[in-house]
């Protein structure tokens, strides 16, 4: 791995894979939808994402998920599409879309993408959920060359849907280490912007104004803040927007099938997706059958199931609850789990680690509080606000579009387009708490898309001024959100003069007070043929891995009895481990201080990190020097 890093640098194979993915998306779009530019753009991107997820899933299922296998699969797709397209021409009407009216907003959006790329490259991995379960899943899959090493008893790591993480697995395989792993959601951000523009076009917005809506979504503060992270909310929102686009589109056989794929990807993206998926699927089936396309409709449902139901079905068979470990009560329905929904929603912290302020009262009041809050402290996990003034300005026009929806034979609007649009908006708000912007990132996209047609009603010169003012407001939103992008660390410009080692210690997990630095020191104790272990008491399992994955990491099974801990450690060659105070490994460590040297405890005092000393390590080499502790 170190030789690969020396040759390719932090960017690894991305300079080759990224153009290949763009080529695949463009070719697939023009192959499936040769006569519609918006369908080509949105459909091609959806199909390209689905192809990556399918490749990773299939290679992982047979335990041959390696960098060469992934590259060969992508290369094979490029060659196959090139042969299918021999002699065919394709084009996107980019000149009509990128006029002078939208140029200022486009420049600001590109600046936002450049900024989050720098943040992803320079800042270490620091967001909570990334280190808690998203990236541990990615590392288990990468190191195990498939899904066999993912611990089945690790809640969230193994039980949550993983479509977005499968794309992150592909990204990680293309990189020599984790310095750029935080780019994982940037492609989904671009996908979401494309889908927002496509929805605006279906609402009869002009091309420039549709592009403006897509750019504006990237400038929504809560979207901008999450772009350079390995959360899944942007990925899920982008896939939902793609599904809404094709549910809203006229129901041709091809659009129905791509809608099914998009819905399946969305369903498989996060555990909050089933309700929105169910609602949109009902509309999709109704529209397909009304258009007398039963075969395509059935195929769409089959494609949805093939991409989306795997994790839910596994949880149902293993735990009797498709949403495990969530304990869900809704009227007579009770899905038994170990974590209540209100406990999951109780998270959210500011840059100093304190609990983020949140809305209170009935849901309509909480929505109003969140939508109109423009001065909340910017943080990755905002609980009030995060939408920005552009969203508020667009909201009345979006409402007017739905109320005054007109059906015209000259447009793409089908007889029940307004119903589909209303259902789409509703689906974006079907979240555990729709007052939290992070959970409903597709909602501001729908508002911006529905408002875009009104731009054509403004005279030319005032419209240019209005879009220029929109670009200024978008820039203001970035300035407002900027401190939250840095996780409480130094200014972004300070990273330019730092080495990679200095950057790794420049910012820590929110409120964790230097834990990452301590873990970096502990990881040096583990030889390449030894193991770092953790159990359910670990706060941030991702800290157990080196950035280049030079040694294996194992999870201590929940069912392992105290008397079996030592034998497990011997078999796995464990040198350092994290154990909860109330777990079998923690009890064993306290009972055997001669074999388990306590190095430090977590901030919350619920777990500790130990160096294990077997007889082979009983000499002074097995102990940390005083200045290393």
Coordinates of C-alpha atoms in Angstrom, one line a residue:
X1 CA 0.0 0.0 0.0
X2 CA 2.9 2.4 0.8
X3 CA 4.3 1.9 -2.7
X4 CA 0.9 2.7 -4.3
X5 CA 0.8 5.8 -2.1
X6 CA 4.2 7.0 -3.2
X7 CA 3.4 6.6 -6.9
X8 CA -0.1 7.9 -7.0
X9 CA -0.3 10.3 -4.0
X10 CA -3.4 11.0 -2.0
X11 CA -5.6 10.9 -5.2
X12 CA -4.9 7.3 -6.0
X13 CA -6.8 6.1 -9.0
X14 CA -9.4 8.9 -8.9
X15 CA -8.0 10.8 -11.8
X16 CA -8.7 7.8 -13.9
X17 CA -11.9 6.5 -12.3
X18 CA -13.7 9.8 -12.2
X19 CA -13.6 10.5 -15.9
X20 CA -14.6 6.8 -16.5
X21 CA -17.6 7.3 -14.3
X22 CA -18.6 10.5 -16.1
X23 CA -18.2 8.6 -19.4
X24 CA -20.3 5.7 -18.2
X25 CA -23.1 8.1 -17.0
X26 CA -23.2 10.1 -20.3
X27 CA -23.2 6.9 -22.4
X28 CA -25.8 5.1 -20.3
X29 CA -28.0 8.2 -20.4
X30 CA -27.8 8.7 -24.1
X31 CA -28.3 4.9 -24.7
X32 CA -31.5 4.6 -22.6
X33 CA -32.9 8.1 -23.2
X34 CA -31.6 9.3 -26.6
X35 CA -34.4 11.9 -27.2
X36 CA -34.6 13.8 -23.9
X37 CA -31.7 15.8 -22.4
X38 CA -33.0 16.0 -18.9
X39 CA -33.8 12.3 -18.9
X40 CA -30.2 11.6 -20.2
X41 CA -28.6 13.6 -17.4
X42 CA -30.6 12.3 -14.5
X43 CA -31.1 8.8 -15.8
X44 CA -27.4 8.4 -16.8
X45 CA -26.3 9.5 -13.4
X46 CA -28.7 7.1 -11.6
X47 CA -27.7 4.2 -13.8
X48 CA -24.0 4.9 -13.3
X49 CA -24.5 4.9 -9.5
X50 CA -26.5 1.7 -9.7
X51 CA -23.8 0.1 -11.8
X52 CA -21.1 0.9 -9.1
X53 CA -23.4 -0.4 -6.3
X54 CA -24.1 -3.6 -8.3
X55 CA -20.4 -4.2 -9.1
X56 CA -19.3 -3.7 -5.5
X57 CA -22.2 -5.9 -4.3
X58 CA -21.5 -8.7 -6.7
X59 CA -17.7 -8.7 -6.2
X60 CA -18.2 -8.5 -2.4
X61 CA -20.7 -11.4 -2.4
X62 CA -18.0 -13.7 -3.9
X63 CA -15.2 -12.2 -1.8
X64 CA -13.1 -10.8 -4.7
X65 CA -13.7 -7.2 -4.0
X66 CA -10.3 -5.7 -4.7
X67 CA -8.9 -2.7 -6.4
X68 CA -7.9 -4.6 -9.6
X69 CA -11.2 -6.3 -9.8
X70 CA -13.1 -3.0 -9.4
X71 CA -10.9 -1.2 -12.0
X72 CA -11.4 -4.1 -14.5
X73 CA -15.1 -4.0 -14.0
X74 CA -15.3 -0.3 -14.6
X75 CA -12.9 -0.6 -17.6
X76 CA -15.1 -3.4 -19.0
X77 CA -18.2 -1.1 -18.7
X78 CA -16.4 1.7 -20.5
X79 CA -15.3 -0.7 -23.3
X80 CA -18.8 -2.2 -23.6
X81 CA -20.5 1.2 -23.8
X82 CA -18.0 2.5 -26.3
X83 CA -18.7 -0.5 -28.6
X84 CA -22.5 0.0 -28.2
X85 CA -22.2 3.6 -29.1
X86 CA -20.0 3.3 -32.1
X87 CA -21.2 5.7 -34.8
X88 CA -23.7 7.3 -32.5
X89 CA -23.6 11.0 -31.5
X90 CA -24.9 12.5 -28.4
X91 CA -25.1 15.9 -26.9
X92 CA -26.4 17.9 -23.9
X93 CA -27.8 21.4 -24.4
X94 CA -25.3 22.9 -22.0
X95 CA -25.0 26.1 -24.0
X96 CA -28.7 26.9 -23.5
X97 CA -28.5 26.0 -19.8
X98 CA -25.3 27.9 -19.0
X99 CA -26.3 31.4 -20.1
X100 CA -25.2 34.7 -18.6
X101 CA -28.2 34.8 -16.3
X102 CA -27.2 31.8 -14.3
X103 CA -23.4 32.3 -14.5
X104 CA -23.0 34.1 -11.1
X105 CA -24.9 31.4 -9.3
X106 CA -23.0 28.7 -11.1
X107 CA -19.6 30.3 -10.2
X108 CA -20.6 30.4 -6.5
X109 CA -21.8 26.7 -6.6
X110 CA -18.5 25.7 -8.2
X111 CA -16.6 27.7 -5.5
X112 CA -18.6 25.7 -2.9
X113 CA -17.6 22.4 -4.5
X114 CA -13.9 23.5 -4.6
X115 CA -14.1 24.5 -0.9
X116 CA -15.5 21.2 0.2
X117 CA -13.0 19.3 -1.9
X118 CA -10.2 21.2 -0.1
X119 CA -11.9 20.5 3.2
X120 CA -12.2 16.8 2.4
X121 CA -8.5 16.7 1.4
X122 CA -7.0 18.7 4.3
X123 CA -9.2 17.9 7.3
X124 CA -8.9 14.5 8.9
X125 CA -12.0 12.4 9.4
X126 CA -13.8 13.9 12.3
X127 CA -17.6 13.7 12.2
X128 CA -19.2 11.4 14.7
X129 CA -21.4 9.1 12.6
X130 CA -18.6 8.7 10.0
X131 CA -16.3 7.3 12.7
X132 CA -19.0 5.5 14.6
X133 CA -20.5 3.2 11.9
X134 CA -20.3 4.5 8.3
X135 CA -16.6 4.2 7.7
X136 CA -16.1 1.1 10.0
X137 CA -18.5 -0.7 7.6
X138 CA -16.4 0.5 4.7
X139 CA -13.2 -0.7 6.2
X140 CA -14.5 -4.1 7.2
X141 CA -15.7 -4.7 3.6
X142 CA -12.4 -3.4 2.0
X143 CA -10.2 -5.4 4.3
X144 CA -12.3 -8.6 4.0
X145 CA -12.6 -8.3 0.2
X146 CA -16.3 -8.7 0.8
X147 CA -19.0 -8.8 3.4
X148 CA -17.9 -11.9 5.3
X149 CA -15.9 -9.9 7.9
X150 CA -18.7 -7.4 8.7
X151 CA -19.7 -8.3 12.3
X152 CA -23.3 -9.4 12.3
X153 CA -23.9 -8.3 15.9
X154 CA -22.6 -4.7 15.5
X155 CA -25.7 -2.5 15.6
X156 CA -25.7 0.2 13.0
X157 CA -22.5 -1.0 11.4
X158 CA -24.2 -4.2 10.1
X159 CA -27.9 -3.4 10.4
X160 CA -28.3 -0.1 8.6
X161 CA -28.9 0.0 4.8
X162 CA -25.6 0.4 3.0
X163 CA -26.2 1.6 -0.6
X164 CA -24.4 4.9 -0.1
X165 CA -21.6 3.1 1.8
X166 CA -21.1 0.7 -1.1
X167 CA -20.3 3.7 -3.2
X168 CA -17.8 4.8 -0.5
X169 CA -16.3 1.3 -0.6
X170 CA -15.6 1.8 -4.3
X171 CA -14.0 5.2 -3.5
X172 CA -11.8 3.7 -0.7
X173 CA -10.6 0.9 -3.0
X174 CA -9.4 3.6 -5.4
X175 CA -7.4 5.5 -2.7
X176 CA -4.1 4.6 -1.0
X177 CA -5.4 5.9 2.4
X178 CA -8.2 7.9 3.9
X179 CA -7.0 11.4 3.1
X180 CA -9.7 11.8 0.5
X181 CA -12.3 9.5 1.8
X182 CA -14.4 12.5 2.8
X183 CA -15.2 13.1 -0.9
X184 CA -17.7 10.2 -0.6
X185 CA -20.8 12.4 -0.7
X186 CA -19.6 15.0 -3.3
X187 CA -20.7 13.0 -6.3
X188 CA -24.1 12.6 -4.7
X189 CA -24.3 16.3 -4.1
X190 CA -23.7 16.8 -7.9
X191 CA -26.3 14.1 -8.6
X192 CA -28.8 15.9 -6.3
X193 CA -28.2 19.2 -8.1
X194 CA -28.8 17.5 -11.5
X195 CA -32.0 15.9 -10.2
X196 CA -33.2 19.2 -8.8
X197 CA -32.6 20.8 -12.2
X198 CA -34.5 18.0 -13.9
X199 CA -37.5 18.4 -11.6
X200 CA -37.5 22.1 -12.3
X201 CA -37.6 21.3 -16.1
X202 CA -40.5 18.9 -15.5
X203 CA -42.3 21.9 -13.8
X204 CA -41.7 23.9 -17.1
X205 CA -38.8 26.0 -15.9
X206 CA -36.4 27.2 -18.6
X207 CA -33.1 25.4 -18.8
X208 CA -31.1 28.3 -17.2
X209 CA -33.5 28.6 -14.4
X210 CA -33.6 24.9 -13.8
X211 CA -29.8 24.9 -13.5
X212 CA -30.0 27.8 -11.1
X213 CA -32.3 25.7 -8.8
X214 CA -29.7 22.9 -8.8
X215 CA -26.9 25.3 -8.0
X216 CA -28.9 26.9 -5.2
X217 CA -29.4 23.5 -3.6
X218 CA -25.7 23.0 -3.2
X219 CA -25.6 26.4 -1.4
X220 CA -28.2 25.5 1.2
X221 CA -26.1 25.7 4.4
X222 CA -26.9 22.3 5.8
X223 CA -26.1 20.7 2.4
X224 CA -22.8 22.5 2.1
X225 CA -21.8 21.5 5.6
X226 CA -22.4 17.8 5.0
X227 CA -20.8 17.5 1.5
X228 CA -17.2 16.8 2.8
X229 CA -18.3 14.1 5.2
X230 CA -19.1 10.4 5.1
X231 CA -22.6 10.7 6.3
X232 CA -25.3 9.4 4.0
X233 CA -28.0 12.2 4.2
X234 CA -26.9 13.9 1.0
X235 CA -26.6 10.6 -0.8
X236 CA -30.1 9.5 0.3
X237 CA -31.6 12.9 -0.6
X238 CA -30.0 12.8 -4.1
X239 CA -31.4 9.4 -4.7
X240 CA -34.9 10.5 -3.5
X241 CA -34.8 13.4 -5.8
X242 CA -33.9 11.2 -8.8
X243 CA -36.8 8.9 -7.8
X244 CA -39.2 11.9 -7.6
X245 CA -38.0 13.0 -11.0
X246 CA -38.9 9.8 -12.7
X247 CA -42.1 9.3 -10.8
X248 CA -43.1 12.8 -12.0
X249 CA -42.0 12.1 -15.6
X250 CA -44.4 10.7 -18.2
X251 CA -44.5 6.9 -17.5
X252 CA -42.7 5.3 -20.5
X253 CA -41.3 1.8 -20.0
X254 CA -37.7 3.1 -19.6
X255 CA -38.6 5.9 -17.2
X256 CA -40.6 3.5 -15.1
X257 CA -37.7 1.1 -14.8
X258 CA -35.2 3.8 -13.9
X259 CA -37.7 5.1 -11.4
X260 CA -37.7 1.6 -9.8
X261 CA -33.9 1.6 -9.7
X262 CA -33.8 5.0 -8.1
X263 CA -36.4 4.1 -5.6
X264 CA -34.5 0.9 -4.7
X265 CA -31.3 2.9 -4.2
X266 CA -33.1 5.3 -2.0
X267 CA -34.7 2.6 0.0
X268 CA -31.3 1.1 0.6
X269 CA -29.7 4.3 1.6
X270 CA -31.0 4.9 5.2
X271 CA -33.5 3.4 7.6
X272 CA -35.8 6.5 7.3
X273 CA -36.5 5.7 3.6
X274 CA -39.3 3.1 3.7
X275 CA -42.3 5.5 4.2
X276 CA -41.3 7.8 1.3
X277 CA -40.5 4.8 -0.8
X278 CA -43.9 3.3 -0.2
X279 CA -45.7 6.5 -1.0
X280 CA -43.8 7.1 -4.3
X281 CA -44.1 3.4 -5.3
X282 CA -47.8 3.6 -5.0
X283 CA -47.9 6.6 -7.3
X284 CA -45.4 4.9 -9.7
X285 CA -47.6 1.8 -9.9
X286 CA -50.7 3.8 -10.4
X287 CA -49.2 5.8 -13.2
X288 CA -47.7 2.8 -14.8
X289 CA -51.0 0.8 -14.8
X290 CA -53.0 3.9 -15.9
X291 CA -50.6 4.2 -18.9
X292 CA -51.3 0.5 -19.7
X293 CA -47.7 -0.6 -19.0
X294 CA -48.1 -3.5 -16.5
X295 CA -45.0 -5.3 -17.6
X296 CA -42.7 -2.3 -17.1
X297 CA -44.4 -1.5 -13.9
X298 CA -43.8 -5.0 -12.5
X299 CA -40.2 -4.8 -13.7
X300 CA -39.8 -1.5 -11.9
X301 CA -41.0 -3.0 -8.6
X302 CA -38.7 -5.9 -9.1
X303 CA -35.7 -3.6 -9.7
X304 CA -36.7 -1.6 -6.6
X305 CA -36.7 -4.8 -4.5
X306 CA -33.4 -6.0 -5.9
X307 CA -31.5 -2.8 -4.9
X308 CA -33.4 -1.8 -1.7
X309 CA -34.7 -4.6 0.4
X310 CA -31.5 -6.6 1.3
X311 CA -30.8 -5.0 4.7
X312 CA -34.4 -4.9 5.8
X313 CA -34.9 -8.5 4.9
X314 CA -31.8 -9.6 6.7
X315 CA -32.9 -7.7 9.9
X316 CA -36.3 -9.2 9.7
X317 CA -35.0 -12.7 9.4
X318 CA -32.3 -12.2 12.1
X319 CA -34.2 -10.0 14.6
X320 CA -37.9 -10.0 13.6
X321 CA -37.6 -6.2 13.0
X322 CA -36.6 -4.8 9.6
X323 CA -35.5 -1.6 11.2
X324 CA -33.3 -3.2 13.9
X325 CA -32.0 -1.9 16.3
X326 CA -34.7 0.8 16.3
X327 CA -37.6 0.2 18.7
X328 CA -40.6 1.7 16.8
X329 CA -44.1 2.2 18.1
X330 CA -46.8 3.6 15.8
X331 CA -50.3 3.0 16.9
X332 CA -50.9 -0.8 17.0
X333 CA -47.6 -1.4 15.2
X334 CA -44.6 -2.3 17.5
X335 CA -41.3 -3.3 16.1
X336 CA -39.2 -4.4 19.1
X337 CA -35.7 -3.1 19.2
X338 CA -33.1 -1.8 21.7
X339 CA -32.9 1.9 20.8
X340 CA -36.0 4.2 20.8
X341 CA -36.5 6.7 18.1
X342 CA -36.4 9.6 20.5
X343 CA -33.0 8.4 21.8
X344 CA -31.6 8.5 18.3
X345 CA -33.0 11.9 17.7
X346 CA -31.5 13.2 21.0
X347 CA -28.1 13.6 19.3
X348 CA -26.8 16.7 17.6
X349 CA -23.9 18.7 19.0
X350 CA -22.2 22.1 18.4
X351 CA -18.5 22.7 17.7
X352 CA -17.7 22.6 21.4
X353 CA -19.4 19.3 21.9
X354 CA -22.4 20.6 23.8
X355 CA -25.9 19.6 22.8
X356 CA -27.3 21.6 19.9
X357 CA -30.4 23.7 20.5
X358 CA -33.6 22.2 19.1
X359 CA -37.1 23.1 18.3
X360 CA -40.0 22.5 20.7
X361 CA -43.8 22.3 20.5
X362 CA -46.2 20.8 17.9
X363 CA -44.8 19.7 14.6
X364 CA -46.2 22.6 12.5
X365 CA -44.6 25.1 15.0
X366 CA -41.3 23.2 15.0
X367 CA -41.2 23.3 11.2
X368 CA -41.9 27.0 11.2
X369 CA -39.1 27.6 13.8
X370 CA -36.6 25.6 11.8
X371 CA -37.5 27.0 8.4
X372 CA -37.3 30.6 9.6
X373 CA -34.2 30.3 11.8
X374 CA -31.4 32.1 10.0
X375 CA -28.9 32.6 12.8
X376 CA -28.4 29.2 14.4
X377 CA -24.9 28.3 15.2
X378 CA -23.6 26.5 12.1
X379 CA -22.7 22.9 12.8
X380 CA -22.7 19.6 10.9
X381 CA -25.7 18.3 12.8
X382 CA -27.9 21.4 13.0
X383 CA -31.2 20.8 14.8
X384 CA -32.7 24.3 14.1
X385 CA -32.4 26.0 10.8
X386 CA -29.8 25.3 8.1
X387 CA -32.0 26.2 5.1
X388 CA -30.9 29.8 4.5
X389 CA -32.7 32.8 3.0
X390 CA -32.8 31.5 -0.6
X391 CA -35.1 28.7 0.6
X392 CA -37.4 31.1 2.4
X393 CA -37.6 33.4 -0.7
X394 CA -38.4 30.3 -2.9
X395 CA -41.0 28.8 -0.6
X396 CA -44.1 31.0 -1.5
X397 CA -43.3 30.6 -5.2
X398 CA -43.0 26.8 -4.8
X399 CA -46.4 26.8 -3.1
X400 CA -47.9 28.9 -5.9
X401 CA -46.6 26.4 -8.5
X402 CA -48.4 23.5 -6.8
X403 CA -51.6 25.5 -6.4
X404 CA -51.6 26.9 -9.9
X405 CA -50.3 23.8 -11.7
X406 CA -51.5 23.8 -15.3
X407 CA -51.5 20.9 -17.7
X408 CA -50.6 21.7 -21.3
X409 CA -50.2 19.3 -24.2
X410 CA -47.1 21.2 -25.3
X411 CA -45.3 20.4 -22.0
X412 CA -44.1 17.2 -20.3
X413 CA -46.8 17.5 -17.6
X414 CA -49.0 14.5 -17.5
X415 CA -52.6 14.6 -16.2
X416 CA -51.6 13.7 -12.7
X417 CA -48.3 15.6 -12.5
X418 CA -49.5 17.9 -9.8
X419 CA -50.5 14.9 -7.7
X420 CA -47.1 13.3 -8.3
X421 CA -45.4 16.6 -7.4
X422 CA -47.4 16.9 -4.1
X423 CA -46.6 13.3 -3.3
X424 CA -42.9 14.0 -4.0
X425 CA -42.9 17.0 -1.6
X426 CA -44.6 14.9 1.0
X427 CA -42.1 12.1 0.6
X428 CA -39.2 14.5 1.3
X429 CA -40.8 15.3 4.7
X430 CA -41.4 11.7 5.8
X431 CA -38.5 11.6 8.3
X432 CA -38.3 10.8 12.0
X433 CA -38.2 14.5 12.7
X434 CA -38.9 16.7 9.6
X435 CA -38.0 19.8 11.6
X436 CA -34.3 18.8 11.5
X437 CA -32.9 19.9 8.1
X438 CA -30.4 17.2 8.0
X439 CA -33.1 14.6 7.8
X440 CA -35.0 16.3 4.9
X441 CA -32.3 17.6 2.6
X442 CA -34.5 16.8 -0.4
X443 CA -37.2 19.2 0.8
X444 CA -35.3 22.5 0.0
X445 CA -34.4 21.0 -3.4
X446 CA -38.1 20.5 -4.2
X447 CA -38.9 24.0 -3.0
X448 CA -36.2 25.5 -5.2
X449 CA -37.2 23.3 -8.2
X450 CA -40.9 24.2 -7.9
X451 CA -40.1 27.9 -7.6
X452 CA -37.8 28.0 -10.7
X453 CA -40.6 28.4 -13.3
X454 CA -41.5 31.8 -11.8
X455 CA -38.2 33.2 -12.9
X456 CA -39.4 33.3 -16.5
X457 CA -42.2 35.7 -15.5
X458 CA -39.7 38.4 -14.5
X459 CA -38.6 40.7 -17.3
X460 CA -35.1 40.1 -18.6
X461 CA -33.1 42.8 -16.9
X462 CA -34.7 42.5 -13.5
X463 CA -34.3 38.8 -13.7
X464 CA -30.5 39.1 -14.3
X465 CA -30.4 41.3 -11.2
X466 CA -32.6 38.8 -9.2
X467 CA -30.3 35.9 -10.1
X468 CA -27.2 38.0 -9.3
X469 CA -28.7 38.8 -5.9
X470 CA -29.4 35.1 -5.5
X471 CA -25.7 34.4 -6.1
X472 CA -24.8 37.0 -3.5
X473 CA -27.2 35.4 -1.0
X474 CA -25.8 32.0 -1.8
X475 CA -22.3 33.3 -1.1
X476 CA -23.6 34.7 2.2
X477 CA -25.0 31.3 3.1
X478 CA -21.5 29.8 2.6
X479 CA -19.9 32.5 4.7
X480 CA -22.5 31.8 7.4
X481 CA -22.0 28.0 7.3
X482 CA -18.2 28.2 7.0
X483 CA -17.2 27.8 10.7
X484 CA -19.3 24.6 10.9
X485 CA -17.2 23.1 8.0
X486 CA -14.1 23.2 10.1
X487 CA -15.3 21.2 13.1
X488 CA -13.8 23.6 15.6
X489 CA -10.3 23.3 14.1
X490 CA -8.1 26.0 12.7
X491 CA -9.0 28.1 9.6
X492 CA -8.9 26.2 6.3
X493 CA -6.0 28.3 5.0
X494 CA -3.9 27.1 7.9
X495 CA -3.9 23.6 6.5
X496 CA -2.1 24.6 3.4
X497 CA 1.2 24.9 5.2
X498 CA 0.7 21.8 7.3
X499 CA 2.1 18.3 6.6
X500 CA -0.3 15.4 6.5
X501 CA 0.8 14.4 9.9
X502 CA 0.0 17.8 11.3
X503 CA -3.4 17.9 9.5
X504 CA -4.3 14.5 11.1
X505 CA -4.1 16.1 14.6
X506 CA -5.5 19.5 13.7
X507 CA -9.2 18.7 14.5
X508 CA -10.7 16.0 16.6
X509 CA -14.1 14.4 16.8
X510 CA -16.5 17.0 18.2
X511 CA -16.1 17.3 21.9
X512 CA -13.7 14.3 22.2
X513 CA -10.7 16.2 23.6
X514 CA -7.7 14.7 21.9
X515 CA -8.8 11.1 21.7
X516 CA -7.7 10.9 18.0
X517 CA -4.1 11.8 19.0
X518 CA -4.1 9.1 21.6
X519 CA -5.3 6.5 19.2
X520 CA -2.6 7.5 16.7
X521 CA 0.0 6.8 19.3
X522 CA -1.6 3.4 20.3
X523 CA -1.8 2.3 16.6
X524 CA 1.9 2.5 16.4
X525 CA 2.1 -0.4 18.9
X526 CA 0.4 -2.8 16.5
X527 CA 2.6 -4.7 14.0
X528 CA 1.4 -5.5 10.5
X529 CA 0.7 -9.1 11.6
X530 CA -1.1 -8.1 14.8
X531 CA -4.7 -6.9 15.4
X532 CA -6.5 -4.0 16.9
X533 CA -9.8 -5.1 18.5
X534 CA -12.9 -3.3 19.9
X535 CA -16.2 -4.3 21.4
X536 CA -19.6 -2.7 21.7
X537 CA -18.2 -0.2 24.2
X538 CA -16.1 1.6 21.6
X539 CA -17.3 5.2 21.0
X540 CA -15.6 5.6 17.5
X541 CA -14.4 2.3 16.1
X542 CA -12.9 4.0 13.0
X543 CA -10.1 5.2 15.2
X544 CA -8.8 1.6 15.5
X545 CA -7.7 1.6 11.9
X546 CA -4.5 3.1 10.4
X547 CA -5.3 5.4 7.4
X548 CA -3.7 2.9 5.1
X549 CA -5.3 -0.2 6.7
X550 CA -1.9 -1.8 7.3
X551 CA -3.2 -4.2 10.0
X552 CA -6.6 -6.0 10.5
X553 CA -9.2 -4.8 13.0
X554 CA -11.7 -7.2 14.6
X555 CA -14.8 -6.7 16.7
X556 CA -15.1 -8.7 19.9
X557 CA -18.4 -10.6 19.6
X558 CA -21.2 -9.5 22.0
X559 CA -21.8 -13.2 23.0
X560 CA -18.2 -13.9 23.9
X561 CA -18.0 -14.9 27.6
X562 CA -15.4 -13.5 29.9
X563 CA -13.6 -16.8 30.1
X564 CA -13.3 -16.9 26.3
X565 CA -11.7 -13.5 25.9
X566 CA -8.0 -14.6 26.3
X567 CA -8.4 -17.4 23.8
X568 CA -10.0 -15.0 21.3
X569 CA -7.2 -12.6 21.7
X570 CA -4.6 -15.3 21.1
X571 CA -6.3 -16.5 18.0
X572 CA -6.7 -13.0 16.6
X573 CA -3.2 -11.8 17.7
X574 CA -4.7 -8.8 19.4
X575 CA -2.2 -6.2 20.6
X576 CA -4.4 -3.2 21.5
X577 CA -8.1 -3.3 22.2
X578 CA -10.9 -1.0 23.2
X579 CA -13.4 -2.4 25.8
X580 CA -16.4 -1.1 27.5
X581 CA -16.5 -1.1 31.2
X582 CA -19.5 -3.4 31.3
X583 CA -18.4 -5.9 28.7
X584 CA -16.7 -9.3 28.9
X585 CA -13.4 -7.9 27.5
X586 CA -13.5 -5.0 30.0
X587 CA -14.1 -7.3 32.9
X588 CA -11.3 -9.6 31.7
X589 CA -8.9 -6.6 31.4
X590 CA -9.5 -5.4 34.9
X591 CA -9.1 -9.0 36.2
X592 CA -5.8 -9.4 34.4
X593 CA -3.8 -6.2 34.8
X594 CA -0.6 -8.0 34.1
X595 CA -1.8 -8.8 30.6
X596 CA -3.9 -5.7 29.9
X597 CA -2.2 -2.3 30.5
X598 CA -4.8 0.4 30.7
X599 CA -3.7 3.2 28.5
X600 CA -6.5 5.8 28.7
X601 CA -10.3 6.0 29.1
X602 CA -12.9 7.6 26.9
X603 CA -14.1 11.1 27.7
X604 CA -17.4 9.7 29.0
X605 CA -15.7 7.0 31.1
X606 CA -17.7 4.2 29.5
X607 CA -14.7 2.4 27.8
X608 CA -10.9 2.2 27.9
X609 CA -8.1 1.4 25.6
X610 CA -5.7 -1.4 26.7
X611 CA -2.3 -2.7 25.4
X612 CA -2.3 -6.5 25.7
X613 CA 0.9 -8.2 26.8
X614 CA 1.2 -11.9 26.2
X615 CA 4.2 -13.8 27.5
X616 CA 5.9 -13.0 24.2
X617 CA 5.5 -9.3 25.0
X618 CA 6.2 -9.4 28.7
X619 CA 9.5 -7.5 28.4
X620 CA 10.0 -3.7 28.4
X621 CA 9.1 -3.6 24.7
X622 CA 5.5 -4.4 25.7
X623 CA 5.2 -1.3 27.8
X624 CA 4.7 2.3 26.7
X625 CA 7.4 4.7 27.7
X626 CA 6.2 7.3 30.2
X627 CA 6.3 10.1 27.6
X628 CA 4.1 8.0 25.3
X629 CA 1.2 7.6 27.7

